[in-house]
mmCIF file of C-alpha atoms in Angstrom:
data_model
loop_
_atom_site.group_PDB
_atom_site.id
_atom_site.type_symbol
_atom_site.label_atom_id
_atom_site.label_comp_id
_atom_site.label_asym_id
_atom_site.label_seq_id
_atom_site.Cartn_x
_atom_site.Cartn_y
_atom_site.Cartn_z
ATOM 1 C CA ILE A 1 -8.990 10.697 -16.357
ATOM 2 C CA THR A 2 -7.285 9.394 -13.249
ATOM 3 C CA TYR A 3 -3.619 10.064 -12.487
ATOM 4 C CA GLU A 4 -1.473 8.798 -9.658
ATOM 5 C CA GLY A 5 2.218 8.657 -8.974
ATOM 6 C CA ASP A 6 3.956 5.330 -8.484
ATOM 7 C CA ASP A 7 3.454 4.245 -4.872
ATOM 8 C CA LYS A 8 6.484 1.924 -4.925
ATOM 9 C CA HIS A 9 8.667 4.898 -3.991
ATOM 10 C CA ALA A 10 6.637 5.422 -0.812
ATOM 11 C CA LYS A 11 7.220 1.760 0.035
ATOM 12 C CA THR A 12 10.936 2.224 -0.663
ATOM 13 C CA VAL A 13 11.168 5.180 1.741
ATOM 14 C CA MET A 14 9.154 3.389 4.421
ATOM 15 C CA ALA A 15 11.259 0.214 4.175
ATOM 16 C CA ALA A 16 14.531 2.170 4.229
ATOM 17 C CA MET A 17 13.431 3.887 7.439
ATOM 18 C CA GLY A 18 12.390 0.572 9.029
ATOM 19 C CA LEU A 19 8.636 1.153 8.786
ATOM 20 C CA GLN A 20 5.842 -1.087 7.531
ATOM 21 C CA SER A 21 2.311 -0.353 6.356
ATOM 22 C CA ASP A 22 0.970 -1.075 9.861
ATOM 23 C CA SER A 23 3.451 1.277 11.594
ATOM 24 C CA LYS A 24 2.269 4.476 13.255
ATOM 25 C CA GLY A 25 1.614 7.153 10.656
ATOM 26 C CA LEU A 26 1.426 10.948 10.704
ATOM 27 C CA ASP A 27 -0.934 13.421 9.038
ATOM 28 C CA GLN A 28 1.752 16.027 8.330
ATOM 29 C CA ALA A 29 5.098 15.478 6.592
ATOM 30 C CA VAL A 30 6.755 18.735 7.689
ATOM 31 C CA SER A 31 5.974 21.167 10.482
ATOM 32 C CA LYS A 32 7.227 24.593 11.506
ATOM 33 C CA GLU A 33 9.510 22.973 14.107
ATOM 34 C CA ASP A 34 11.395 21.240 11.284
ATOM 35 C CA THR A 35 12.871 24.571 10.162
ATOM 36 C CA VAL A 36 14.729 25.386 13.387
ATOM 37 C CA GLU A 37 18.508 25.545 13.366
ATOM 38 C CA ASP A 38 20.034 22.077 13.547
ATOM 39 C CA GLU A 39 22.897 21.649 16.010
ATOM 40 C CA SER A 40 22.763 17.874 16.486
ATOM 41 C CA ASP A 41 25.619 15.463 15.793
ATOM 42 C CA GLU A 42 26.575 14.589 12.221
ATOM 43 C CA LEU A 43 25.816 11.119 10.901
ATOM 44 C CA GLY A 44 28.649 8.751 10.030
ATOM 45 C CA PRO A 45 29.564 8.082 6.382
ATOM 46 C CA GLY A 46 27.234 5.072 5.972
ATOM 47 C CA PRO A 47 24.110 6.615 7.523
ATOM 48 C CA ALA A 48 24.831 9.929 5.731
ATOM 49 C CA LYS A 49 24.909 8.161 2.360
ATOM 50 C CA ARG A 50 21.623 6.400 3.216
ATOM 51 C CA TYR A 51 20.058 9.737 4.240
ATOM 52 C CA ARG A 52 21.022 11.345 0.928
ATOM 53 C CA SER A 53 19.674 8.400 -1.030
ATOM 54 C CA ILE A 54 16.289 8.360 0.726
ATOM 55 C CA ALA A 55 15.963 12.168 0.627
ATOM 56 C CA ALA A 56 16.573 11.996 -3.134
ATOM 57 C CA VAL A 57 13.708 9.490 -3.484
ATOM 58 C CA VAL A 58 11.410 11.878 -1.569
ATOM 59 C CA ASN A 59 12.529 14.672 -3.899
ATOM 60 C CA TYR A 60 11.654 12.507 -6.920
ATOM 61 C CA MET A 61 8.241 11.658 -5.427
ATOM 62 C CA SER A 62 7.436 15.343 -4.975
ATOM 63 C CA LEU A 63 7.129 15.735 -8.755
ATOM 64 C CA ASP A 64 3.846 13.784 -8.631
ATOM 65 C CA ARG A 65 2.779 14.644 -5.084
ATOM 66 C CA PRO A 66 1.918 18.238 -4.162
ATOM 67 C CA ASP A 67 1.593 17.148 -0.525
ATOM 68 C CA LEU A 68 5.338 16.387 -0.473
ATOM 69 C CA GLN A 69 6.683 19.479 -2.197
ATOM 70 C CA LEU A 70 7.956 21.202 0.940
ATOM 71 C CA ALA A 71 9.563 18.079 2.433
ATOM 72 C CA PRO A 72 12.460 17.820 -0.073
ATOM 73 C CA SER A 73 13.280 21.471 0.534
ATOM 74 C CA VAL A 74 13.545 20.870 4.276
ATOM 75 C CA LEU A 75 15.446 17.591 3.837
ATOM 76 C CA GLY A 76 17.774 19.122 1.249
ATOM 77 C CA ARG A 77 19.105 21.648 3.751
ATOM 78 C CA SER A 78 21.070 18.817 5.381
ATOM 79 C CA MET A 79 22.354 17.043 2.267
ATOM 80 C CA SER A 80 25.941 18.239 2.630
ATOM 81 C CA ARG A 81 26.143 17.312 6.339
ATOM 82 C CA PRO A 82 23.267 15.064 7.443
ATOM 83 C CA THR A 83 22.649 15.108 11.182
ATOM 84 C CA VAL A 84 20.712 13.038 13.702
ATOM 85 C CA ALA A 85 17.926 15.637 13.688
ATOM 86 C CA ALA A 86 17.790 15.563 9.869
ATOM 87 C CA GLU A 87 17.395 11.797 9.995
ATOM 88 C CA ALA A 88 14.514 12.268 12.463
ATOM 89 C CA ARG A 89 12.857 14.671 9.983
ATOM 90 C CA LEU A 90 13.269 12.063 7.251
ATOM 91 C CA LYS A 91 11.645 9.445 9.482
ATOM 92 C CA LYS A 92 8.767 11.862 10.038
ATOM 93 C CA VAL A 93 8.260 12.075 6.260
ATOM 94 C CA ALA A 94 8.344 8.266 6.108
ATOM 95 C CA ARG A 95 5.663 8.112 8.827
ATOM 96 C CA TYR A 96 3.560 10.510 6.767
ATOM 97 C CA LEU A 97 3.900 8.096 3.839
ATOM 98 C CA VAL A 98 2.612 5.289 6.052
ATOM 99 C CA SER A 99 -0.647 7.245 6.428
ATOM 100 C CA HIS A 100 -0.670 8.534 2.836
ATOM 101 C CA PRO A 101 1.128 6.007 0.587
ATOM 102 C CA ARG A 102 -0.610 7.189 -2.567
ATOM 103 C CA VAL A 103 -2.363 10.239 -3.964
ATOM 104 C CA VAL A 104 -4.825 9.971 -6.849
ATOM 105 C CA TYR A 105 -5.916 12.878 -9.054
ATOM 106 C CA SER A 106 -9.290 12.479 -10.707
ATOM 107 C CA TYR A 107 -10.426 14.624 -13.629
ATOM 108 C CA PRO A 108 -14.115 14.054 -14.390
ATOM 109 C CA ALA A 109 -15.161 13.851 -18.033
ATOM 110 C CA GLY A 110 -17.794 15.959 -19.712
ATOM 111 C CA LYS A 111 -17.187 19.272 -17.991
ATOM 112 C CA MET A 112 -15.601 21.065 -20.906
ATOM 113 C CA ASP A 113 -18.948 21.847 -22.607
ATOM 114 C CA ARG A 114 -19.314 24.927 -20.405
ATOM 115 C CA ASP A 115 -17.083 27.683 -19.080
ATOM 116 C CA ALA A 116 -14.251 26.179 -17.042
ATOM 117 C CA GLU A 117 -13.746 27.335 -13.470
ATOM 118 C CA ILE A 118 -10.117 28.193 -12.777
ATOM 119 C CA ILE A 119 -8.979 28.582 -9.176
ATOM 120 C CA ALA A 120 -5.464 29.616 -8.153
ATOM 121 C CA TRP A 121 -4.167 29.532 -4.573
ATOM 122 C CA SER A 122 -0.883 30.908 -3.319
ATOM 123 C CA ASP A 123 0.699 31.414 0.061
ATOM 124 C CA SER A 124 3.973 32.562 1.554
ATOM 125 C CA ASP A 125 5.529 32.570 4.999
ATOM 126 C CA TRP A 126 7.811 35.575 4.842
ATOM 127 C CA ALA A 127 11.121 34.714 6.541
ATOM 128 C CA GLY A 128 9.520 31.507 7.845
ATOM 129 C CA CYS A 129 12.688 29.406 8.016
ATOM 130 C CA ARG A 130 14.006 29.966 11.513
ATOM 131 C CA ALA A 131 17.536 28.987 10.554
ATOM 132 C CA SER A 132 18.072 31.025 7.363
ATOM 133 C CA ARG A 133 15.159 33.533 7.643
ATOM 134 C CA ARG A 134 14.262 32.718 4.028
ATOM 135 C CA SER A 135 10.711 32.688 2.759
ATOM 136 C CA THR A 136 8.900 29.645 1.429
ATOM 137 C CA SER A 137 6.084 30.143 -1.018
ATOM 138 C CA GLY A 138 3.845 27.868 -2.992
ATOM 139 C CA GLY A 139 0.683 27.627 -4.956
ATOM 140 C CA LEU A 140 -1.876 25.433 -6.616
ATOM 141 C CA LEU A 141 -3.789 25.809 -9.888
ATOM 142 C CA LEU A 142 -7.085 23.951 -10.332
ATOM 143 C CA VAL A 143 -9.342 23.743 -13.368
ATOM 144 C CA ASP A 144 -12.851 22.479 -12.590
ATOM 145 C CA GLY A 145 -11.581 20.989 -9.316
ATOM 146 C CA GLY A 146 -8.644 19.101 -10.866
ATOM 147 C CA VAL A 147 -5.058 19.962 -9.953
ATOM 148 C CA ILE A 148 -3.205 21.186 -13.027
ATOM 149 C CA THR A 149 0.018 22.320 -11.397
ATOM 150 C CA SER A 150 1.454 23.140 -8.000
ATOM 151 C CA TRP A 151 4.730 24.572 -6.772
ATOM 152 C CA SER A 152 6.749 25.235 -3.665
ATOM 153 C CA ASN A 153 10.033 27.096 -3.439
ATOM 154 C CA ARG A 154 12.362 28.942 -1.106
ATOM 155 C CA GLN A 155 13.448 32.487 -1.811
#
């Protein structure tokens, strides 16, 4: 069985941020520096509406993409008052999508005739958000090497 999320949403985010498939990409959507306190200028009404719209698309994509699960949390912190720095973080996510426009899960057939190997990973960065001092935790559950579920949340 092969499963992949719809890559048209990645193209939507890239186009909205003025990027193309041959633009410079990134290997990381969110970094520790993206959690610092934001004191930059607020965006005007038009750019703020565009920010919210694109951030919502990234949030929707995160349902099918474990690699994007932290990004909507970081982007969502600025939904009420988007700033210039928040827009730069959104562009960083778009550059990540240039490098990784699609993710495919593959579940090989014929492995269920033996005992299944279940692996669970979890991690937390206690008080890792520099602005709010909240923790972010997440995890991943694999059965025979295939991702069954993943999660990321702030506490």
